[in-house]
C-alpha atoms as an extended CHARMM CRD file, in Angstrom:
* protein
*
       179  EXT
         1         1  UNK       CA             22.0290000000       -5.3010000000      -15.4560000000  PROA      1               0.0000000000
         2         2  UNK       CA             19.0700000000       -4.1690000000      -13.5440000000  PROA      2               0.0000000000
         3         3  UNK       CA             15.9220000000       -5.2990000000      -15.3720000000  PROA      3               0.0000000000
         4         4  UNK       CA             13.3900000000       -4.1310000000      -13.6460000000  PROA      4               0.0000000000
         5         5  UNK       CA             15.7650000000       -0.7280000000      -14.1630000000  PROA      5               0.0000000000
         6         6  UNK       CA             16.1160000000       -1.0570000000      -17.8080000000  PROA      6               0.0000000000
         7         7  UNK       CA             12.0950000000       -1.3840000000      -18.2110000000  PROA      7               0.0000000000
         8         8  UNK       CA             10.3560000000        1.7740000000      -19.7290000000  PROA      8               0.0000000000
         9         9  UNK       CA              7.4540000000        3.2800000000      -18.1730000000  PROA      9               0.0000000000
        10        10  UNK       CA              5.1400000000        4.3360000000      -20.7800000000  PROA      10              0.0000000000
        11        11  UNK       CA              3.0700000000        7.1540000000      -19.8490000000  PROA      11              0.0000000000
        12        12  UNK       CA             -0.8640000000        7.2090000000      -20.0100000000  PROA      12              0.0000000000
        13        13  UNK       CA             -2.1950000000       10.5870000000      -21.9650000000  PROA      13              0.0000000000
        14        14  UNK       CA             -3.3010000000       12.3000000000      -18.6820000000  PROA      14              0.0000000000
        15        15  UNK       CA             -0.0080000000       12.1160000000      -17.0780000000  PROA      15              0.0000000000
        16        16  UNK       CA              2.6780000000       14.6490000000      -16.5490000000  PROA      16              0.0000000000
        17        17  UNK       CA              6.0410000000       14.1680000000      -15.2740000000  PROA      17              0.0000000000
        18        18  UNK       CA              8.6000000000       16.8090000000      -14.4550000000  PROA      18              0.0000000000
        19        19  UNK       CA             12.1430000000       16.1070000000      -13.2470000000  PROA      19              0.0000000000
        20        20  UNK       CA             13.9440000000       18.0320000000      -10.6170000000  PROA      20              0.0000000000
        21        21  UNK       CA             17.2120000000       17.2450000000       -9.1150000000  PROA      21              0.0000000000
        22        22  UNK       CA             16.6370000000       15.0710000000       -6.3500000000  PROA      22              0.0000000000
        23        23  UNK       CA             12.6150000000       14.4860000000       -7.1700000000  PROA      23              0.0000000000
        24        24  UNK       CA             10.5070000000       13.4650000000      -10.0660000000  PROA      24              0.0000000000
        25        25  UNK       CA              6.9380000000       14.8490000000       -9.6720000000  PROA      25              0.0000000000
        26        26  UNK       CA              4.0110000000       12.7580000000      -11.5120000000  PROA      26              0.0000000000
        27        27  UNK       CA              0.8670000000       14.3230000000      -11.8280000000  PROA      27              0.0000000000
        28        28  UNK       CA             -2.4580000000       12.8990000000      -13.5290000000  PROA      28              0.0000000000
        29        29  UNK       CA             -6.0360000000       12.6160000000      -12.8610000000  PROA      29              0.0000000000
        30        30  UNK       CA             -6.3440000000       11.3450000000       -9.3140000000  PROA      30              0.0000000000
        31        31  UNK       CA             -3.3950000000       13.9350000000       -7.9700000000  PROA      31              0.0000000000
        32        32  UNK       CA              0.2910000000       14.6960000000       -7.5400000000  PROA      32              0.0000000000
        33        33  UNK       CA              3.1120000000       12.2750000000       -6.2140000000  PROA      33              0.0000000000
        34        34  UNK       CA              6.8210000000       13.0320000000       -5.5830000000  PROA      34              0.0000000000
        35        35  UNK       CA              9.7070000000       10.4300000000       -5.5970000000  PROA      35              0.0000000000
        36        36  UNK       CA             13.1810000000       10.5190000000       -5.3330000000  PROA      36              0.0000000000
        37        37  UNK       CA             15.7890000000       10.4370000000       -7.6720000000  PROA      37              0.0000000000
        38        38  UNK       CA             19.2400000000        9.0780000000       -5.9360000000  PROA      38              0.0000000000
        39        39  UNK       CA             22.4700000000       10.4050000000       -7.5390000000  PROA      39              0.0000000000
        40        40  UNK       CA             23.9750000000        8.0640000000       -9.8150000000  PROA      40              0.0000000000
        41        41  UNK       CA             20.3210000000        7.8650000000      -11.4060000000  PROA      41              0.0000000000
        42        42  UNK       CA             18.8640000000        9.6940000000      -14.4260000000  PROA      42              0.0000000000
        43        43  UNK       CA             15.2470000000        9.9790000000      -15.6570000000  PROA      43              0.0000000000
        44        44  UNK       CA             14.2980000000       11.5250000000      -19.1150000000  PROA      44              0.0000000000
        45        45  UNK       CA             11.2660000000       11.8700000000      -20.5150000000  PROA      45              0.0000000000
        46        46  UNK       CA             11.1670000000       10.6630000000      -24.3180000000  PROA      46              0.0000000000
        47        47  UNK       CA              8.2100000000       10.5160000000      -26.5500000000  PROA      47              0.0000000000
        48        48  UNK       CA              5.7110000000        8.9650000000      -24.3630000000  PROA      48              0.0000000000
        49        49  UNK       CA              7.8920000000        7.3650000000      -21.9270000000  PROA      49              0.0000000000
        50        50  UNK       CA              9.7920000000        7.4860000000      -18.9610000000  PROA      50              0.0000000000
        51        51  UNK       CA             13.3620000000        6.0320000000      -18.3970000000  PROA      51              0.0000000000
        52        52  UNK       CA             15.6330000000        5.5320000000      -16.3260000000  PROA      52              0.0000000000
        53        53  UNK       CA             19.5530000000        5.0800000000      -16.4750000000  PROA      53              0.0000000000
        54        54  UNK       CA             22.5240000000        5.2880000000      -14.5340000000  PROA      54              0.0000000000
        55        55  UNK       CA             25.9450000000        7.1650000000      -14.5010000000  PROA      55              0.0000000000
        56        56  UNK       CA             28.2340000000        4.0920000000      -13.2300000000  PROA      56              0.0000000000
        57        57  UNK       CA             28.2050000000        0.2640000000      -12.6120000000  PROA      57              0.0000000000
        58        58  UNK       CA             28.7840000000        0.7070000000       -8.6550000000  PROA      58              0.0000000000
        59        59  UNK       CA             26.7240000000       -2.0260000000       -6.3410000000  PROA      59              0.0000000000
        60        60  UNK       CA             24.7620000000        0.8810000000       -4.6120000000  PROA      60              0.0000000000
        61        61  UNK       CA             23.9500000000        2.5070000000       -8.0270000000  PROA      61              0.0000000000
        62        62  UNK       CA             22.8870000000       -0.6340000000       -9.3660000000  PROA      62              0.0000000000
        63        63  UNK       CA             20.2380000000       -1.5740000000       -6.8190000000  PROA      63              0.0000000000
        64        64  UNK       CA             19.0730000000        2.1540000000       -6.7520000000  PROA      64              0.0000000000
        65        65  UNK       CA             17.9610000000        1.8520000000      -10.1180000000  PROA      65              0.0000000000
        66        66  UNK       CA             15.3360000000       -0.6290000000       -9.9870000000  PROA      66              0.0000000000
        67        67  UNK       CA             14.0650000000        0.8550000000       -6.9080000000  PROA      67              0.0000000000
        68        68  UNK       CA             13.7270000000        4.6020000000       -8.6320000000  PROA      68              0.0000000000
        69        69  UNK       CA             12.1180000000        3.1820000000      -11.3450000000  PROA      69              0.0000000000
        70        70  UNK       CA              9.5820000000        1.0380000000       -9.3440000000  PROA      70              0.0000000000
        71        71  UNK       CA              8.7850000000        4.2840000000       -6.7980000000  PROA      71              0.0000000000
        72        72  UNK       CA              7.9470000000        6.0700000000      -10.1820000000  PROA      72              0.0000000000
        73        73  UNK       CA              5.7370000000        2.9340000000      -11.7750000000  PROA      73              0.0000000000
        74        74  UNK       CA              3.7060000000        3.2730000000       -8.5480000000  PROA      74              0.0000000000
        75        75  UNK       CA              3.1320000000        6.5880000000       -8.8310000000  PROA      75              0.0000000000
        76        76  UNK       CA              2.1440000000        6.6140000000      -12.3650000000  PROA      76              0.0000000000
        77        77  UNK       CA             -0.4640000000        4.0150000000      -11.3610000000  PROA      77              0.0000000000
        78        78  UNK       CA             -1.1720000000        5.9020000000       -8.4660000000  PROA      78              0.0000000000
        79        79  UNK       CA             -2.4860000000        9.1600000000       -9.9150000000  PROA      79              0.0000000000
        80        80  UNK       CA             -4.6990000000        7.2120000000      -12.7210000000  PROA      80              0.0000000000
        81        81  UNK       CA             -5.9880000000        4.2760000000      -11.3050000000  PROA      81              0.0000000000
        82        82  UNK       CA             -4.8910000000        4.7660000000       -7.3610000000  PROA      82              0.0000000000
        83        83  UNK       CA             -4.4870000000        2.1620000000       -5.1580000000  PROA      83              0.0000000000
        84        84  UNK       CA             -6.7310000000        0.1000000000       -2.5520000000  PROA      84              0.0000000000
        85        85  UNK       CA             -6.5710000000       -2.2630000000        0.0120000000  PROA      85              0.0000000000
        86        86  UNK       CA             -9.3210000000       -4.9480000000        1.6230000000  PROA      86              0.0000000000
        87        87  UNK       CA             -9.8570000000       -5.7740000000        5.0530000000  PROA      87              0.0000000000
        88        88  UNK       CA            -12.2820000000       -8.3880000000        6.4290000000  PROA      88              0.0000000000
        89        89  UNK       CA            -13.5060000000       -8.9230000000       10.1220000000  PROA      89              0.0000000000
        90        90  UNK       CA            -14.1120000000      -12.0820000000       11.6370000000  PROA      90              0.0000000000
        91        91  UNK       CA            -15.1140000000      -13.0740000000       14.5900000000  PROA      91              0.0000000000
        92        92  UNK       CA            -18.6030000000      -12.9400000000       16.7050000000  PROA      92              0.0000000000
        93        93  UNK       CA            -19.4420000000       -9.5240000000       17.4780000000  PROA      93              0.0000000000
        94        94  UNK       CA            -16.5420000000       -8.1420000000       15.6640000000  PROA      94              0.0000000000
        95        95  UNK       CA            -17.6510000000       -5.2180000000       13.1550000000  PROA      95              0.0000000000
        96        96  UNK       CA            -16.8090000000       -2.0530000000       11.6740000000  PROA      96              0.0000000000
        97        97  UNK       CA            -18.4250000000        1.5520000000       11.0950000000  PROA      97              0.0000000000
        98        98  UNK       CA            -17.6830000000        5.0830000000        9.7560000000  PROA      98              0.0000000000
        99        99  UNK       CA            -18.5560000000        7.6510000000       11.9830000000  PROA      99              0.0000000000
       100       100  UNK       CA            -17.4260000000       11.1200000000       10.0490000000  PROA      100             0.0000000000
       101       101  UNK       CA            -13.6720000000       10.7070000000        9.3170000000  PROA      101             0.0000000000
       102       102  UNK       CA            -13.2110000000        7.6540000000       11.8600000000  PROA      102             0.0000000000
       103       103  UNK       CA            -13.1500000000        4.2750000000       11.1880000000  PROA      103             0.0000000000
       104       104  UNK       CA            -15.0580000000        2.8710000000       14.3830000000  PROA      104             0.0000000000
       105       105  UNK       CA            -14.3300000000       -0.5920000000       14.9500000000  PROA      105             0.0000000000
       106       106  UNK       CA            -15.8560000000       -3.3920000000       17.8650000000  PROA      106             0.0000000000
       107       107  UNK       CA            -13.1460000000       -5.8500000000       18.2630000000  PROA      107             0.0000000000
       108       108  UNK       CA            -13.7530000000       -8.1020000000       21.2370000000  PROA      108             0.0000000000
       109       109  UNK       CA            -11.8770000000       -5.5220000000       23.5990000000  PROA      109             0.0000000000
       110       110  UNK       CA            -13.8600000000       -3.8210000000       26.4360000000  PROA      110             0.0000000000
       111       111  UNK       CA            -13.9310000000       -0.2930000000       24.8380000000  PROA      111             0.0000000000
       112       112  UNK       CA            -14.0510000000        0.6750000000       20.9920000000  PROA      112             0.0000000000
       113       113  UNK       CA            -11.2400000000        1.1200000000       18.6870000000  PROA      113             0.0000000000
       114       114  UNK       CA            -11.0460000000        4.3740000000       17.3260000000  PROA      114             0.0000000000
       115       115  UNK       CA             -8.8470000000        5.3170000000       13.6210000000  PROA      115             0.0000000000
       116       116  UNK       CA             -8.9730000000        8.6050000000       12.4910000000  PROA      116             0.0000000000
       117       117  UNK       CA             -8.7440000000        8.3690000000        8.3830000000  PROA      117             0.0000000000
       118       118  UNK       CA             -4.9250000000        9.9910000000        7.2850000000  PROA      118             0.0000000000
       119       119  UNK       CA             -4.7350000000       12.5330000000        4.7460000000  PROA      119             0.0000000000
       120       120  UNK       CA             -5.3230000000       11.3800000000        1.2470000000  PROA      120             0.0000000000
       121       121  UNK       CA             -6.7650000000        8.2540000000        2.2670000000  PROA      121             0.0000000000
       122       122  UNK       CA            -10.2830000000        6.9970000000        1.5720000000  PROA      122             0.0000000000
       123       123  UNK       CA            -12.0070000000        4.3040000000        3.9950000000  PROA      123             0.0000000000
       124       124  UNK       CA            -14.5650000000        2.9160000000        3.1410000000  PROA      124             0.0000000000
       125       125  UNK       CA            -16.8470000000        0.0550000000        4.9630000000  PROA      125             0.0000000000
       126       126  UNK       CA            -19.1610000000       -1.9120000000        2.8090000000  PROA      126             0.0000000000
       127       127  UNK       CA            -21.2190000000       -3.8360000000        5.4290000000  PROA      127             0.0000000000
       128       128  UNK       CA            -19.9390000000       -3.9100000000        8.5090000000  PROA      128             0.0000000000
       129       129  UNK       CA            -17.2510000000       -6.3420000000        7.9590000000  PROA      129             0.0000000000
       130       130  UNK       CA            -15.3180000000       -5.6600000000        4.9540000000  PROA      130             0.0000000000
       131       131  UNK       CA            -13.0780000000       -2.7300000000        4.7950000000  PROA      131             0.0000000000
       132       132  UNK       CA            -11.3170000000       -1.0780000000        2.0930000000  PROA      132             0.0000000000
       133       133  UNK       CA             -8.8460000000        1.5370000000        2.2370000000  PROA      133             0.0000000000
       134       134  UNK       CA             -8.2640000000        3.7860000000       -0.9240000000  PROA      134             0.0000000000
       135       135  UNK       CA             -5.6720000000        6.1650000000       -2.0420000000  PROA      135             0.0000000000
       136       136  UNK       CA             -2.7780000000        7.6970000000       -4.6160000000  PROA      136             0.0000000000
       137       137  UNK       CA             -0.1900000000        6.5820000000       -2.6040000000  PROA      137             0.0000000000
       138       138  UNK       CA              0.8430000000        2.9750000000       -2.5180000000  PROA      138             0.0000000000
       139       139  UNK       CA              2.7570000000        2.8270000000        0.6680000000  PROA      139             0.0000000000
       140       140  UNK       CA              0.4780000000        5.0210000000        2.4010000000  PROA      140             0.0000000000
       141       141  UNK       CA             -2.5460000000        2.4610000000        2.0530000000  PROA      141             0.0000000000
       142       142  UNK       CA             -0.5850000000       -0.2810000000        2.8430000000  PROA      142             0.0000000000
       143       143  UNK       CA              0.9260000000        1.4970000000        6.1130000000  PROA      143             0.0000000000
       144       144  UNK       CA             -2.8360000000        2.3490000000        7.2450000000  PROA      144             0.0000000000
       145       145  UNK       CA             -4.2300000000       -1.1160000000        5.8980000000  PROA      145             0.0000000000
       146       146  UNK       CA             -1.3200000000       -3.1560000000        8.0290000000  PROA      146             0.0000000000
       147       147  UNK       CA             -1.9580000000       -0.2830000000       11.0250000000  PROA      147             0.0000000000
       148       148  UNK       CA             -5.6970000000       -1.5290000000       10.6410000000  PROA      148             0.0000000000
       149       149  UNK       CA             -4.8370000000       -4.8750000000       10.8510000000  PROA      149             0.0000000000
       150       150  UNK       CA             -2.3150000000       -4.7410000000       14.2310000000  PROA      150             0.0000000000
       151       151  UNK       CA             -5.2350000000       -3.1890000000       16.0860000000  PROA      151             0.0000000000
       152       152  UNK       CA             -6.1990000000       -6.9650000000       16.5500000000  PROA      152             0.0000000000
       153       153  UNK       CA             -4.0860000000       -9.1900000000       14.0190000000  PROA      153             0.0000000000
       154       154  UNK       CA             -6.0070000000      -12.5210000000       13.3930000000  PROA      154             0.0000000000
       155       155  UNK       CA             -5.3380000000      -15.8700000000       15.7840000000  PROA      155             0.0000000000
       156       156  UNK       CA             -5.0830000000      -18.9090000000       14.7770000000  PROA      156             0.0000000000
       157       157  UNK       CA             -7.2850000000      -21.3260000000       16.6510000000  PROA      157             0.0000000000
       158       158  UNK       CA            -10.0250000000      -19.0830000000       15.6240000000  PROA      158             0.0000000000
       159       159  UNK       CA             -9.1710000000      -16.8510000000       12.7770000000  PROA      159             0.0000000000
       160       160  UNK       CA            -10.5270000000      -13.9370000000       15.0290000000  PROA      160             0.0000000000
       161       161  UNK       CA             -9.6540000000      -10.5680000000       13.6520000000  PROA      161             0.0000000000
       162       162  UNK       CA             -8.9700000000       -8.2470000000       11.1410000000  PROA      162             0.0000000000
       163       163  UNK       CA             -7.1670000000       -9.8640000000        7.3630000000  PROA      163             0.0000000000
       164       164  UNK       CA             -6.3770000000       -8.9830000000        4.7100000000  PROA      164             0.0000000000
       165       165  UNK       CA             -8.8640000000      -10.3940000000        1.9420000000  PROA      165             0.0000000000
       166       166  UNK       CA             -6.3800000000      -12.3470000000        0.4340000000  PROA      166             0.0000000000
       167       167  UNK       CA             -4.2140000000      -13.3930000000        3.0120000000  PROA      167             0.0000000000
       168       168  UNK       CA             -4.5950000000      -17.3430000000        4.3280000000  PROA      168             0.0000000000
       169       169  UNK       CA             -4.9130000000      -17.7490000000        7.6910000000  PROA      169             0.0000000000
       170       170  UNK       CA             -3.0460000000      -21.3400000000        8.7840000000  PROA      170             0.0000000000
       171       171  UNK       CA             -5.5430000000      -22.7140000000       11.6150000000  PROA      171             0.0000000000
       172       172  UNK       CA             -3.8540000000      -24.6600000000       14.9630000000  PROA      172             0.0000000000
       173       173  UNK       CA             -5.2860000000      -28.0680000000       16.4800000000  PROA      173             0.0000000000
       174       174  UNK       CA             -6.4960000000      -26.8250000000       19.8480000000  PROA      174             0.0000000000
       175       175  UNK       CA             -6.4020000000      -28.3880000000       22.9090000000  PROA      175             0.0000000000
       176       176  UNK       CA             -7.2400000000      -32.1130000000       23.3360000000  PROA      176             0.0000000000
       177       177  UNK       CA             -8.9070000000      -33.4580000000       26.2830000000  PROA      177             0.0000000000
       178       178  UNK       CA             -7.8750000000      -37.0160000000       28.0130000000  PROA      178             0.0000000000
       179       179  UNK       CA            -10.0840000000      -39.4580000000       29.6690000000  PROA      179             0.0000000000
């Protein structure tokens, strides 16, 4: 039995969910997110509380029903709290700026690397080296915070580049000279 499946999703105050038949819309606060429902799945709304169960034991029915459930735990966070993402810059000269709705970025290259911000996403750049990306949708920052990062992923004999905040960068031995 699926646990993460069989786990309720209780429902803040602000939050609405409706149930189609191939979608479950959640709407609160911050906005309005749509996941899918897979056949074999069902979602009810009970006193408070979302949850999810399934018409059969089948193998593919069984893993869709943790992953339905999580889709719809991220949205419910999603439209109260939202989610966000942190970027840092390192690396001599390296920096970052907002100019309108682009992220404007100086990364070592000989010209300047230009993101426009997505729909419902939220950039923002604190000084000019830490970056955080804001939104609803959880795969949507992380696709724009990892897009971000590939524009010049960080080395590492260095550590020049764009990181997550959180992520460890495992530093090489260089070269060593003999006399």
């Amino acid at each position: 039995m699926s646990r993460v499946g069989k786990s309720i999703i209780k429902l803040p105050a602000k939050v609405e969910v409706k149930t189609e038949a191939n979608f479950i819309t959640v709407k609160g606060p911050l906005g309005e997110l749509k996941s899918p429902i897979y056949e074999g799945v069902v979602a009810k709304v009970e006193n408070g509380e979302l949850v999810f169960t399934r018409t059969s034991e089948d193998q593919k029915i069984v893993s869709l029903h943790g992953l339905v459930r999580s889709l719809a735990m991220n949205n419910v966070k999603g439209v109260t709290t939202g989610w966000e993402k942190n970027l840092e810059i390192t690396g001599v000269g390296y920096r970052a700026q907002k100019k309108g709705k682009d992220l404007v970025m100086s990364l070592g290259y000989s010209h300047e690397v230009v993101f426009p911000e997505p729909e419902g996403i939220k950039i923002d750049v604190a000084d000019q080296l830490k970056i955080k990306i804001s939104g609803i949708d959880r795969q949507l920052v992380g696709q724009v915070a990892a897009d971000i990062r590939s524009k010049r992923p960080p080395e590492p004999y260095k550590g020049k580049g764009v990181k997550y905040s959180n992520e460890y960068i495992r530093r090489k031995a260089g070269k060593t000279g003999k006399k």
